[in-house]
Coordinates of C-alpha atoms and ligand atoms in Angstrom, one line a residue:
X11 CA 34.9 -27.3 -31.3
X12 CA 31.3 -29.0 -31.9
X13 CA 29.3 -28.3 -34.7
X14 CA 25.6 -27.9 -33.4
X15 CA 23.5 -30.5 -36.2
X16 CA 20.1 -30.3 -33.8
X17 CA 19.2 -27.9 -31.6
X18 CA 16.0 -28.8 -29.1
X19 CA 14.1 -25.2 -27.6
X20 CA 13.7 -26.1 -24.0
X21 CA 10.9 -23.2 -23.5
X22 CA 7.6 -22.2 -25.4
X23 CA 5.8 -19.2 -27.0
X24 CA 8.5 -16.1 -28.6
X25 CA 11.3 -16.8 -27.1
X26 CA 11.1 -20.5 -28.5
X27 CA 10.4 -19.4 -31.6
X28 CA 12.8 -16.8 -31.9
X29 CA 15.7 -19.1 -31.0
X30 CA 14.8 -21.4 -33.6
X31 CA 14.5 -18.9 -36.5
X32 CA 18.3 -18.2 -36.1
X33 CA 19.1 -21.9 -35.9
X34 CA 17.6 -22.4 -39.0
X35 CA 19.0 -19.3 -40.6
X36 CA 22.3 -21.8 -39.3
X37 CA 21.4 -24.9 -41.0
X38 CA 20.6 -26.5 -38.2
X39 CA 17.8 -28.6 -37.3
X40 CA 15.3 -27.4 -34.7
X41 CA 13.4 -29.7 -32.3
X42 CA 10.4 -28.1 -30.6
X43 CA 8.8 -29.2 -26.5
X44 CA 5.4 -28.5 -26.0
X45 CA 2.4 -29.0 -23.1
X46 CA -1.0 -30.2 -24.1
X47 CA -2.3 -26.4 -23.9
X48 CA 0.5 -25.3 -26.5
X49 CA -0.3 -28.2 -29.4
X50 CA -1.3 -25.6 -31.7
X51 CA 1.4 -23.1 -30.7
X52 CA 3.4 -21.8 -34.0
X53 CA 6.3 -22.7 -32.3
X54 CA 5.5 -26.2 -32.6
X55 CA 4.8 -25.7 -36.4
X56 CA 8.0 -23.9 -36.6
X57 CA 9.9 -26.9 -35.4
X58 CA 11.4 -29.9 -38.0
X59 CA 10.2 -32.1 -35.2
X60 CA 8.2 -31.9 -31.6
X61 CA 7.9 -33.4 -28.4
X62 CA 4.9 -33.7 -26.2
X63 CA 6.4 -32.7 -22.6
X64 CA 2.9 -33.6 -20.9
X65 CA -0.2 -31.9 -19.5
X66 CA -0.2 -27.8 -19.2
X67 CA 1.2 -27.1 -15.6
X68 CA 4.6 -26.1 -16.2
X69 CA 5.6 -28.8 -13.4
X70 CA 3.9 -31.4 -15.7
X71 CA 5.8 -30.5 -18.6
X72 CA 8.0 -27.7 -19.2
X73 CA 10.2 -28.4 -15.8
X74 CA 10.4 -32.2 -16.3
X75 CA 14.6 -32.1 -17.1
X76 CA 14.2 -35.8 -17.3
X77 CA 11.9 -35.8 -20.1
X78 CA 13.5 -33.0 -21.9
X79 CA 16.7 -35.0 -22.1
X80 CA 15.0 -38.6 -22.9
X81 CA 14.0 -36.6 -25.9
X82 CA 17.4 -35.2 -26.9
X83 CA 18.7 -38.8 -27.0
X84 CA 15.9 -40.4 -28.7
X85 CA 16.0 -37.5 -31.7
X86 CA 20.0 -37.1 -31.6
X87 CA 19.9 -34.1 -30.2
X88 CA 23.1 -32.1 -29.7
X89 CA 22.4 -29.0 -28.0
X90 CA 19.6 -27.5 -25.9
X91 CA 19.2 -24.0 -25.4
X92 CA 16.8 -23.0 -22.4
X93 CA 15.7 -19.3 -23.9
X94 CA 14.3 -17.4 -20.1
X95 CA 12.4 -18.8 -17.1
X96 CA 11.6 -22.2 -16.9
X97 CA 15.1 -24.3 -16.6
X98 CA 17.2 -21.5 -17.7
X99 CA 18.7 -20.7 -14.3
X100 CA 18.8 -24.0 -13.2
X101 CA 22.0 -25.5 -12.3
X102 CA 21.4 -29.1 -11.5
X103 CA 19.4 -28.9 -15.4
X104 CA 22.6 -27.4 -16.8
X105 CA 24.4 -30.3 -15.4
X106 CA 22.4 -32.6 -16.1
X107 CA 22.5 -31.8 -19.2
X108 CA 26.3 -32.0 -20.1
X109 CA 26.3 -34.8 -18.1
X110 CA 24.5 -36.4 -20.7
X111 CA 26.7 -35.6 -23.5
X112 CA 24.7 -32.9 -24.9
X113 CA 25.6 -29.0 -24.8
X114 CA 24.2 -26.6 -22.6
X115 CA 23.6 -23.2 -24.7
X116 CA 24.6 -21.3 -21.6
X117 CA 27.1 -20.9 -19.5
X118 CA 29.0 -23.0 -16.9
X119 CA 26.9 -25.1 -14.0
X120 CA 29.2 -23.5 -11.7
X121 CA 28.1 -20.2 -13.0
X122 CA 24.3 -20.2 -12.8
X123 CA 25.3 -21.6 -9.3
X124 CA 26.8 -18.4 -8.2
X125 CA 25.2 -16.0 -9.2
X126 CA 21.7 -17.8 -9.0
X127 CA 21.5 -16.5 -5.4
X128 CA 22.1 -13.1 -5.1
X129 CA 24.2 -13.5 -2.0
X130 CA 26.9 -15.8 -3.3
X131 CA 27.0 -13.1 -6.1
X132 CA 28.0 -10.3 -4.2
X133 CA 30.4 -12.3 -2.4
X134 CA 31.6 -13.6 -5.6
X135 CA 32.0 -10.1 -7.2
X136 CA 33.3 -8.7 -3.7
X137 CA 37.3 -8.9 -4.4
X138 CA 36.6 -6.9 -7.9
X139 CA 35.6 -3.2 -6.3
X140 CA 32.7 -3.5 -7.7
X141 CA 30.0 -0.9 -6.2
X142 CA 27.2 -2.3 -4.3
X143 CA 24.3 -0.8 -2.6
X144 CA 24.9 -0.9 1.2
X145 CA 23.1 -3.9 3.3
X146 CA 24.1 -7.8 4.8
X147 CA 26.5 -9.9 3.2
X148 CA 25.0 -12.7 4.7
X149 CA 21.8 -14.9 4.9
X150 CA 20.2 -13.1 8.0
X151 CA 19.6 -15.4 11.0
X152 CA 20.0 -13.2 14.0
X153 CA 16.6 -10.7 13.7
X154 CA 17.8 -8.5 16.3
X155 CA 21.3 -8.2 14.8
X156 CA 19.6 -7.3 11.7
X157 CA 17.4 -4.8 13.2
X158 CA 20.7 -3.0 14.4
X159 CA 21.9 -3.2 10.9
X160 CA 19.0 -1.9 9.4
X161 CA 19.3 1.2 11.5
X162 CA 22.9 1.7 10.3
X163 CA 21.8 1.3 6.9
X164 CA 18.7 3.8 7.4
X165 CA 15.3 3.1 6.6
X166 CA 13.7 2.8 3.9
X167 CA 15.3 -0.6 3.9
X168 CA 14.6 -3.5 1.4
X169 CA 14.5 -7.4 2.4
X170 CA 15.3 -9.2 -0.8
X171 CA 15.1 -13.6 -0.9
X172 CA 18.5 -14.3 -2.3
X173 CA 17.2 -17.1 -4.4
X174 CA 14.2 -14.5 -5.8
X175 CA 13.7 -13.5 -9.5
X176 CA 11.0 -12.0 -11.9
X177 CA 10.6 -9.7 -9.6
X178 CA 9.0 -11.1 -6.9
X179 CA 10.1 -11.9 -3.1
X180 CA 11.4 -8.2 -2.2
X181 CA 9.8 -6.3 1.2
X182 CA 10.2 -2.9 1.9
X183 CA 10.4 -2.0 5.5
X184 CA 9.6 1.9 6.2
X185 CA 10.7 1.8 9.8
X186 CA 12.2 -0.1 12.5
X187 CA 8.5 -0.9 13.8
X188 CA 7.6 -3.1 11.1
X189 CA 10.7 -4.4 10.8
X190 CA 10.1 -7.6 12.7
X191 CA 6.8 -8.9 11.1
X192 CA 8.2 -8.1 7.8
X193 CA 11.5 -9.9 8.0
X194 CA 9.4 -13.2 9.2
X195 CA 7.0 -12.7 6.5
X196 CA 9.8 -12.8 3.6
X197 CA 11.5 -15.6 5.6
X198 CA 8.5 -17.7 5.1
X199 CA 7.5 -16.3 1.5
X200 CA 10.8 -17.1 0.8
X201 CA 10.6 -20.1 1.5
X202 CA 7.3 -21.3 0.2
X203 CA 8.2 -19.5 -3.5
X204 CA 11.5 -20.3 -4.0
X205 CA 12.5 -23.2 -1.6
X206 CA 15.4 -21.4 0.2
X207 CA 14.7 -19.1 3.1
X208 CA 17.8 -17.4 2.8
X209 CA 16.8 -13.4 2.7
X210 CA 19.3 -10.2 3.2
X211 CA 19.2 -6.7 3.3
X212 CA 19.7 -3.8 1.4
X213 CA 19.5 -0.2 1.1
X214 CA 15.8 0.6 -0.4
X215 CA 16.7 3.3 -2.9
X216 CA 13.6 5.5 -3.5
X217 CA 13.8 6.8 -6.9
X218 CA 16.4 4.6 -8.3
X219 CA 17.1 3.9 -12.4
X220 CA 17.6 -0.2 -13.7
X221 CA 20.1 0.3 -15.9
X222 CA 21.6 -3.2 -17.5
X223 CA 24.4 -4.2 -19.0
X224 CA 24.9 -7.2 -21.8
X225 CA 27.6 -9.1 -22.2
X226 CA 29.0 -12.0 -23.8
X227 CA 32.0 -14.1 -23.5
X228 CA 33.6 -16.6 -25.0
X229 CA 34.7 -20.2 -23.3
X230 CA 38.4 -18.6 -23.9
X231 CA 38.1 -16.0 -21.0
X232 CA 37.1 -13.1 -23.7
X233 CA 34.4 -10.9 -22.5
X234 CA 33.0 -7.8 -23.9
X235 CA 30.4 -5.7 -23.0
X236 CA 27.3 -4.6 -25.5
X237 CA 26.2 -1.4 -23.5
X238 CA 23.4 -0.8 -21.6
X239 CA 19.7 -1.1 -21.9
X240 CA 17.6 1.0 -19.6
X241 CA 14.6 -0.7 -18.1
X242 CA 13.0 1.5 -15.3
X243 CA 9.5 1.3 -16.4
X244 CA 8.3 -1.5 -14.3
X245 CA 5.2 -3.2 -13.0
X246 CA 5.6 -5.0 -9.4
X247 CA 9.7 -4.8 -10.3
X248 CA 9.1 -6.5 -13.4
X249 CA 9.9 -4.3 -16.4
X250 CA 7.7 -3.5 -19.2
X251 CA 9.2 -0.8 -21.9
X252 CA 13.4 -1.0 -22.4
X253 CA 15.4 1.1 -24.8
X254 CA 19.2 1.2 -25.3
X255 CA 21.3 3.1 -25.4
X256 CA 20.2 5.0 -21.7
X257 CA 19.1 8.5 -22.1
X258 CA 20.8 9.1 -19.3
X259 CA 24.6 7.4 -19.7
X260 CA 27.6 9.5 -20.7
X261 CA 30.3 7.8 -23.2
X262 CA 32.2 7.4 -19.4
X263 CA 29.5 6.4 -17.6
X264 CA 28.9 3.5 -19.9
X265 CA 32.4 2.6 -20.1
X266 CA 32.3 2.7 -16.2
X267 CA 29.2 0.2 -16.0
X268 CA 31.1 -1.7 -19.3
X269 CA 34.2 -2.6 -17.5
X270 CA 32.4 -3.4 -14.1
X271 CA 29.9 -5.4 -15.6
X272 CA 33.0 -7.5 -17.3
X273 CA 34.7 -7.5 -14.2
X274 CA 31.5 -9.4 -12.8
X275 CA 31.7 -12.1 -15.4
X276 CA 35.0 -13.1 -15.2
X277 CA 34.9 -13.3 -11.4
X278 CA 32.9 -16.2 -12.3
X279 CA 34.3 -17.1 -14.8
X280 CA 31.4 -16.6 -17.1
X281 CA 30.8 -17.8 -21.0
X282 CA 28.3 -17.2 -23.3
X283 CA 25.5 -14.6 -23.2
X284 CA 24.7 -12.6 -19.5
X285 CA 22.9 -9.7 -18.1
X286 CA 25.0 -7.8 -15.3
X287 CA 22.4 -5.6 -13.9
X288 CA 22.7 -2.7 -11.7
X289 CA 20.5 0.4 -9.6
X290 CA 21.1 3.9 -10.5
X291 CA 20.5 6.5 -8.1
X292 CA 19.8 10.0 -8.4
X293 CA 24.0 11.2 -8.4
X294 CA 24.0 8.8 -11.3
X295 CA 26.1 6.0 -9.1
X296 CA 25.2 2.7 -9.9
X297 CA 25.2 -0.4 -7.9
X298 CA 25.6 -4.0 -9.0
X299 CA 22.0 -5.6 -8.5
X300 CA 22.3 -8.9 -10.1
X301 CA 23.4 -11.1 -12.9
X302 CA 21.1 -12.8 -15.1
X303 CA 22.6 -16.1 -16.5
X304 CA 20.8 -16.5 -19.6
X305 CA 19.6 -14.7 -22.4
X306 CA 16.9 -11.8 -21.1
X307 CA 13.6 -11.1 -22.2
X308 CA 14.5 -7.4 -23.5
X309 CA 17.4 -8.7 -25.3
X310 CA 16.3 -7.5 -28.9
X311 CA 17.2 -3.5 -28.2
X312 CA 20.7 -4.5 -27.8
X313 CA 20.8 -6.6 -30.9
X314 CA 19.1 -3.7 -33.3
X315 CA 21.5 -1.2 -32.2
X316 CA 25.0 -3.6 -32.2
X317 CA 23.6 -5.5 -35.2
X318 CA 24.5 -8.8 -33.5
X319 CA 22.3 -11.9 -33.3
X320 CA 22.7 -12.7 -29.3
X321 CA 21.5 -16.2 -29.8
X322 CA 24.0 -16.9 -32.8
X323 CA 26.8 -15.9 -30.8
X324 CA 25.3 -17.9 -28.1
X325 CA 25.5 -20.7 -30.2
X326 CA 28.8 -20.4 -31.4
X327 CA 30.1 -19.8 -28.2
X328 CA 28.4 -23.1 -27.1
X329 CA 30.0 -24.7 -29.8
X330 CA 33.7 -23.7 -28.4
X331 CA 34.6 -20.7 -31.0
X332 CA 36.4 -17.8 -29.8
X333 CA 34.3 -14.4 -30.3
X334 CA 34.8 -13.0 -33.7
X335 CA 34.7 -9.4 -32.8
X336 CA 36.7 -7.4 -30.1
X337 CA 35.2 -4.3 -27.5
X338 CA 36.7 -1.8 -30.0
X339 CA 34.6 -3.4 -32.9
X340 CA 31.5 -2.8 -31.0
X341 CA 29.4 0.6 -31.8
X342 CA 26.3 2.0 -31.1
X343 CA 24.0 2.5 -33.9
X344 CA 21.1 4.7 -33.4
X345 CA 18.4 4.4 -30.9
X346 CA 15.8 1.1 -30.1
X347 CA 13.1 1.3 -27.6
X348 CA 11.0 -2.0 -26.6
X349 CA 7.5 -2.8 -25.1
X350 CA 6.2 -5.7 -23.5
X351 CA 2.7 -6.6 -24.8
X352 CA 1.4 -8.4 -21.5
X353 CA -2.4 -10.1 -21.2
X354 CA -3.1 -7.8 -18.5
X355 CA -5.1 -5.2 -17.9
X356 CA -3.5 -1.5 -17.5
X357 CA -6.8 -0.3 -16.0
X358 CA -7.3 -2.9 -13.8
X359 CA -4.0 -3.3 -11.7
X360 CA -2.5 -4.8 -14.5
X361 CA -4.4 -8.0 -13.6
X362 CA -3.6 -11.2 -16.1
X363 CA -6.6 -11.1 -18.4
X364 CA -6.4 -14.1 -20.7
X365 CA -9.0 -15.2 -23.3
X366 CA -9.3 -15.1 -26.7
X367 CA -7.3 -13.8 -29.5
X368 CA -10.2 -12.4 -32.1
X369 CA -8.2 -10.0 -33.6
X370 CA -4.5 -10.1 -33.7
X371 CA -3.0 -8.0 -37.0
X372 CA 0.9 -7.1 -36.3
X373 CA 2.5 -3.5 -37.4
X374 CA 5.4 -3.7 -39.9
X375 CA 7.3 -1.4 -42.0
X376 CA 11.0 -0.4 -41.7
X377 CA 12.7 -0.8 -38.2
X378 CA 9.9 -2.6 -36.6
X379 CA 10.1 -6.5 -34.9
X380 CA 7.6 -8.2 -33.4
X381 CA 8.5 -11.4 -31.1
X382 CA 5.7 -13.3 -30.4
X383 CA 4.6 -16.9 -30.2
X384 CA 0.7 -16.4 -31.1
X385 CA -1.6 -16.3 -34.0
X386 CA -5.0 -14.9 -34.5
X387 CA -7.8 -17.2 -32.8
X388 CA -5.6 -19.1 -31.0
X389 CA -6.3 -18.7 -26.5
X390 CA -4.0 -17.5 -24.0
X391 CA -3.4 -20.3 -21.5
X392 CA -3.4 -19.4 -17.9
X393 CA -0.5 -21.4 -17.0
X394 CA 2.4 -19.6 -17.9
X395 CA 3.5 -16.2 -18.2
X396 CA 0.9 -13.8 -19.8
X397 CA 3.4 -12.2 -22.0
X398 CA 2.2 -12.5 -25.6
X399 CA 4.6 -10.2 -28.1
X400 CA 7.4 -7.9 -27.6
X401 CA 6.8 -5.3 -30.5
X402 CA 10.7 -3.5 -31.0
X403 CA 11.1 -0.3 -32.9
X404 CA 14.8 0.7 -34.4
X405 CA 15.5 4.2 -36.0
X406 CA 18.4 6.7 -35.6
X407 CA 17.3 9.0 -32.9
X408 CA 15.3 8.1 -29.9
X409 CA 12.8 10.7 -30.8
X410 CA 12.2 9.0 -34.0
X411 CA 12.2 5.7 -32.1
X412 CA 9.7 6.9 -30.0
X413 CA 7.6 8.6 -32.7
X414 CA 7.3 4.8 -34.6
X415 CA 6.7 3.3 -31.4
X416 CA 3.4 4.7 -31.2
X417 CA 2.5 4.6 -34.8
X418 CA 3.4 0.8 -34.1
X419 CA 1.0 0.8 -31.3
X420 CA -1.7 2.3 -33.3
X421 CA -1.1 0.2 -35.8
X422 CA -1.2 -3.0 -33.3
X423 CA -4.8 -4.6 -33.4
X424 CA -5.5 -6.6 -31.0
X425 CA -9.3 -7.4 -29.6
X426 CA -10.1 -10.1 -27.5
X427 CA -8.1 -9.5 -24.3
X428 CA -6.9 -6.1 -22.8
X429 CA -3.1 -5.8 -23.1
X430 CA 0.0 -3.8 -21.7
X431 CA -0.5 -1.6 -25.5
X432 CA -2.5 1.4 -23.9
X433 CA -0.3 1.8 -21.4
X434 CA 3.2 1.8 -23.2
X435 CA 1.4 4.3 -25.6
X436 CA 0.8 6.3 -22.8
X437 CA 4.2 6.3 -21.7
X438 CA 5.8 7.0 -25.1
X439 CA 3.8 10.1 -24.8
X440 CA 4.5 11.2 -21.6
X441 CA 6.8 14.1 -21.3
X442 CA 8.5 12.5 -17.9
X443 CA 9.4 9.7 -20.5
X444 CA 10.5 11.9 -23.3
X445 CA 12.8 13.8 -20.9
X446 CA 14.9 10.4 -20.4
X447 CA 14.8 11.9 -16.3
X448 CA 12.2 8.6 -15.2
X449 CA 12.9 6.0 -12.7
X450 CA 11.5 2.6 -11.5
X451 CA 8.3 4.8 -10.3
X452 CA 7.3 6.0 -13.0
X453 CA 3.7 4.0 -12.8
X454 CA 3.0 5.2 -9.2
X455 CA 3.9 8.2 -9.9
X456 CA 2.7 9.6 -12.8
X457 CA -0.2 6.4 -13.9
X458 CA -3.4 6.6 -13.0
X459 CA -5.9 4.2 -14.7
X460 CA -8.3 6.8 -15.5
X461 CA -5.9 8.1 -18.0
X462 CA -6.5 5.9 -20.5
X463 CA -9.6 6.4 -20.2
X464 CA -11.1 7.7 -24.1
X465 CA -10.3 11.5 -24.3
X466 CA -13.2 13.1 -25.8
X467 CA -12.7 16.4 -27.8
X468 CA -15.2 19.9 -26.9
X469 CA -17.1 19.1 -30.0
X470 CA -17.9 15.7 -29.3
X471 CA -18.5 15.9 -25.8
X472 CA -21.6 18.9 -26.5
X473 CA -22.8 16.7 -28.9
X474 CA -22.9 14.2 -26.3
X475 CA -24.5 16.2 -23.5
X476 CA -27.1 17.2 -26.3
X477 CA -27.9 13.2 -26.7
X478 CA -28.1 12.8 -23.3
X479 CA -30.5 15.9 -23.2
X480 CA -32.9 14.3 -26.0
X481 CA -33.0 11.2 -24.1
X482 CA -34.2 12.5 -20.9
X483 CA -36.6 14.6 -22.9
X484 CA -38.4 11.4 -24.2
X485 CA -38.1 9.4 -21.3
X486 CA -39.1 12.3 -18.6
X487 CA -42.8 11.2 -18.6
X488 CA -42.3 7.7 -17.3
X489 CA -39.6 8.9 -14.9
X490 CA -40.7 10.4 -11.3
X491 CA -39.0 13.8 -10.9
X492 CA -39.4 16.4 -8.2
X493 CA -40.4 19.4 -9.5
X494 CA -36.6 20.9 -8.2
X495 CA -35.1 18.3 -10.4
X496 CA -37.6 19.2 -13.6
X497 CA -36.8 22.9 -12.5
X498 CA -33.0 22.3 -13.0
X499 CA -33.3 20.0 -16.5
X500 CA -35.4 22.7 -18.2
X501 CA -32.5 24.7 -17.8
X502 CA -29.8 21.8 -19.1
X503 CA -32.0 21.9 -22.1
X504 CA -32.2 25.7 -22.5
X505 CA -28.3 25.1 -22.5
X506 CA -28.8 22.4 -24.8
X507 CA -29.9 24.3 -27.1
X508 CA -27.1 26.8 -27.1
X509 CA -25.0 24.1 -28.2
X510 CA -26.4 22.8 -30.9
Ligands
ADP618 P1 14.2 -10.4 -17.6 O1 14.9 -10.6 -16.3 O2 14.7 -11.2 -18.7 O3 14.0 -8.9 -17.9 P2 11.9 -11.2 -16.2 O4 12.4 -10.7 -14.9 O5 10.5 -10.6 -16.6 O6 12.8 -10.9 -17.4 O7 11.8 -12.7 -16.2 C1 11.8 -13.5 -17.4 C2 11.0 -14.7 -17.2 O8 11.5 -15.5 -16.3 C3 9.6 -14.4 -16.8 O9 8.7 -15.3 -17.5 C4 9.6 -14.6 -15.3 O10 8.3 -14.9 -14.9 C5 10.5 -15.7 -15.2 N1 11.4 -15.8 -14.0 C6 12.5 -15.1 -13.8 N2 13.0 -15.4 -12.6 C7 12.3 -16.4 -12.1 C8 12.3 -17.2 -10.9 N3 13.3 -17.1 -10.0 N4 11.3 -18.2 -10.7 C9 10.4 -18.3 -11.6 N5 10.3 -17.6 -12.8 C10 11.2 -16.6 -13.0
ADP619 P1 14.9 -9.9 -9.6 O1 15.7 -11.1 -9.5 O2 13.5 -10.1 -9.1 O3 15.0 -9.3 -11.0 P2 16.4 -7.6 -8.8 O4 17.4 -7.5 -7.7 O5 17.0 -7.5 -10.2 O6 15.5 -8.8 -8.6 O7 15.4 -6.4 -8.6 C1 14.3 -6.2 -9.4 C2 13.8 -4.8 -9.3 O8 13.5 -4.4 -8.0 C3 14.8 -3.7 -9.8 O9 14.8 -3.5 -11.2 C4 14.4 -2.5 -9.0 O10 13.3 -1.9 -9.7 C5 13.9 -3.1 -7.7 N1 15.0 -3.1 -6.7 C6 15.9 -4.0 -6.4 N2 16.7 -3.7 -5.5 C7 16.4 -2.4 -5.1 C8 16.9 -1.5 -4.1 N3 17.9 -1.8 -3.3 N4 16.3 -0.3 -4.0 C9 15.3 0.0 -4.8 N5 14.7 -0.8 -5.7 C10 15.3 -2.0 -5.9
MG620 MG1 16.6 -8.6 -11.9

């Protein structure tokens, strides 16, 4: 057992400054890393001290693992904990790391290692009966082979890069006449993005559910499970709104996923805090997609309705003490429901929009949390990801949860740059939504951008049309009409004045 004394926040923005709130609330002392675009950040004002990583690409400051641990041993640092992204996933990091005498708030290198590609993780998880949606075990070499495959499987198929993440480097392939062009395409995008051209197969599951489970384990071999979250309304696979519990997940069914998902962590031979995550198709079977080595983004639903702290026990677990509560001590406590507040615009493809924050007044009241890493004034930088805030709402149903979610929303001002916030209130209202019955289509299916467009009542819009009326009235003189087109405005007035 090693007390943690200083803890440096290898990451930036909410999630740095998040992990440092509970190490203060632990006594101990919190050393910040920043780029040249983030000098101002409040995560660097949080910090007792901070370190200058280098200039804003995150391959100039935030990725240099050299740097990062120079620091450590010129502050007496003890522990570094990686929060998401960045060198969270990284293996040789996580190494590197202990190698140096300093603690890695994560689990085993060996870990990440496996389950950083999704192929060695199915293999890995194989022996355990785990289910697993129905494609190649194996990096795919043979393109003709695969083609047979793929008609065993049955199209639609997906072509997923094993080394992918954040949603990115998945094709789907309709039919077997695309199949060719598509598999070279992810070979190469593979790749390019992610430096390993390994890619696979899998059943494409059309109107699947991403149902996840947490867990956390201690370096003892203890493992529990901390239910599910459900995360099916996504963007490009990347999620945006999460809730826990599911909607949709019997007191079995989450036992079911519970035990699997523990089942996945010990086959290898996990420790500290993980995400197992798995597909959920329309019978309600679930599949194991993935495990997530680190602490997730959405993490927060999970810790308003166990109320744990994940990154307390992440540190304690990193410090070598066994878990202080069993799976029996575990239960669910009402309902929470999470959205992403992205610098993106809804009505434009949800395209990055950065700029400046002019306005930027959070909600609060009872059961609401806001994660974010930004203040009023400050700009979004363009080199990272555009997420600014996660705004999480707690109470004891979901329909009350979903209810002061939108007042939150409304209550959210933010001017300056177009965010995810229309959108998620758009969800929250939608009745697909409220019936829990959604899946990972949600946007295409039911999101158009012309629905958040302003929704006008009767009243206004006549008064409106009566405007516009006036208007052409004292502009008609300098504007060439036929007399067909005068003909039919004389009559738009005539109705004008029935309105008014
Ligand atoms: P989560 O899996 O926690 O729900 P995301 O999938 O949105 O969250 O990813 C969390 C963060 O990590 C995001 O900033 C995302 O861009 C980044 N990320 C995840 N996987 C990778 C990867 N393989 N390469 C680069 N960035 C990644
Ligand atoms: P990443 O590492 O990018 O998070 P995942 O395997 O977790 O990759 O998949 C991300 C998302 O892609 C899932 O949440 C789901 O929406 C979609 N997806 C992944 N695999 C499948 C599949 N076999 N069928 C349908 N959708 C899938
Ligand atoms: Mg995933």
């Amino acid at each position: 057992m090693h007390k943690i004394k200083k803890l440096l926040v290898a990451n930036r923005g909410e999630i740095s400054l998040r992990i440092m709130r509970t190490a203060r609330q632990m006594g101990i002392k919190t050393v910040a890393v920043f780029s040249e675009a983030d000098r101002n950040a409040p995560h660097v004002k949080f910090a007792d001290e901070a370190v200058c990583l280098g200039p804003p690409p995150s391959n100039q400051s935030y990725l240099l693992s050299d740097r990062i641990i120079d620091a450590c041993k010129k502050l007496k640092v003890d522990a570094i904990h990686p929060g998401y992204g960045f060198l969270s996933e990284n293996a040789a990091f996580a190494k590197m790391v202990t190698e140096a005498g300093i603690i890695f708030i994560g689990p085993s290198p060996a870990s990440i290692e496996v389950m950083g590609s999704k192929l060695a993780a199915k293999n890995a998880v194989s022996k355990y009966g785990i289910p697993m949606v129905p494609g190649t075990d194996e990096a795919i070499s043979d393109i003709p082979a695969a083609k047979l495959k793929a008609v065993e499987i049955g199209y639609p198929i997906l072509i997923k890069a094993s080394a992918g993440g954040g949603g990115k480097g998945m094709r789907i392939v309709e039919n077997e006449a695309e199949f060719e062009e598509q598999m070279q395409r992810a070979i190469s995008e593979a790749q390019s993005a992610f430096g390993d051209g390994a890619v696979f197969i899998e059943k494409y599951i059309t109107s699947p559910k991403h149902i996840e489970i947490q867990v956390l384990g201690d370096q003892k071999g203890n493992v529990v499970y901390l239910f599910e979250r459900e995360c099916s309304i996504q963007r490009r696979h990347q999620k945006v709104i999460e809730e826990a519990p599911s909607p949709v997940v019997s007191p079995e069914m989450r036992k079911a996923m519970g035990e699997a998902a523990v089942k996945v962590a010990k086959a290898c031979d996990y420790f500290g805090a993980g995400t197992v995550e798995f597909i959920v198709d329309e019978k309600l079977d679930f599949y194991f997609l993935e495990m997530n080595t680190r602490l997730q983004v959405e993490h927060p639903v999970t810790e308003m309705i166990t109320n744990k702290d994940l990154v307390k026990e992440q540190i304690l677990i990193a410090e070598g003490l066994p878990l202080s509560f069993s799976q029996e001590d575990l239960k669910i406590n009402g309902h929470a429901v999470e959205v992403r507040v992205y610098a993106e615009d809804p009505k434009n493809n949800f395209l990055p929009d950065i700029g400046n924050l002019q306005t930027y007044i959070r909600p609060h009241g009872p059961g609401i949390r806001v994660d974010d890493g930004f203040e009023q004034g400050m700009d979004i930088p363009i080199y990272y990801d555009p997420m600014i805030a996660k705004l999480i709402v707690h109470d004891e149903s979901r329909e009350k949860a979903i209810q002061k979610m939108i007042n939150a929303i409304d209550d959210y001002q933010i001017t300056g740059i177009e965010t995810t916030l229309p959108f998620c209130k758009f969800v929250m209202e939608h009745a697909e939504f409220k019936s829990g019955r959604f899946d990972t289509k949600f946007v295409e299916k039911f999101f158009t951008p012309e629905m958040l467009q302003i929704k006008w009542t009767d009243k206004e819009l006549e008064l409106l049309a009566g405007l516009a009326v006036d208007v052409f009235d004292k502009k008609k003189e300098s504007l060439k009409i036929s007399q067909s087109q005068e003909d039919a405005l004389s009559n738009r007035s005539n109705w004008k004045n029935r309105l008014i």
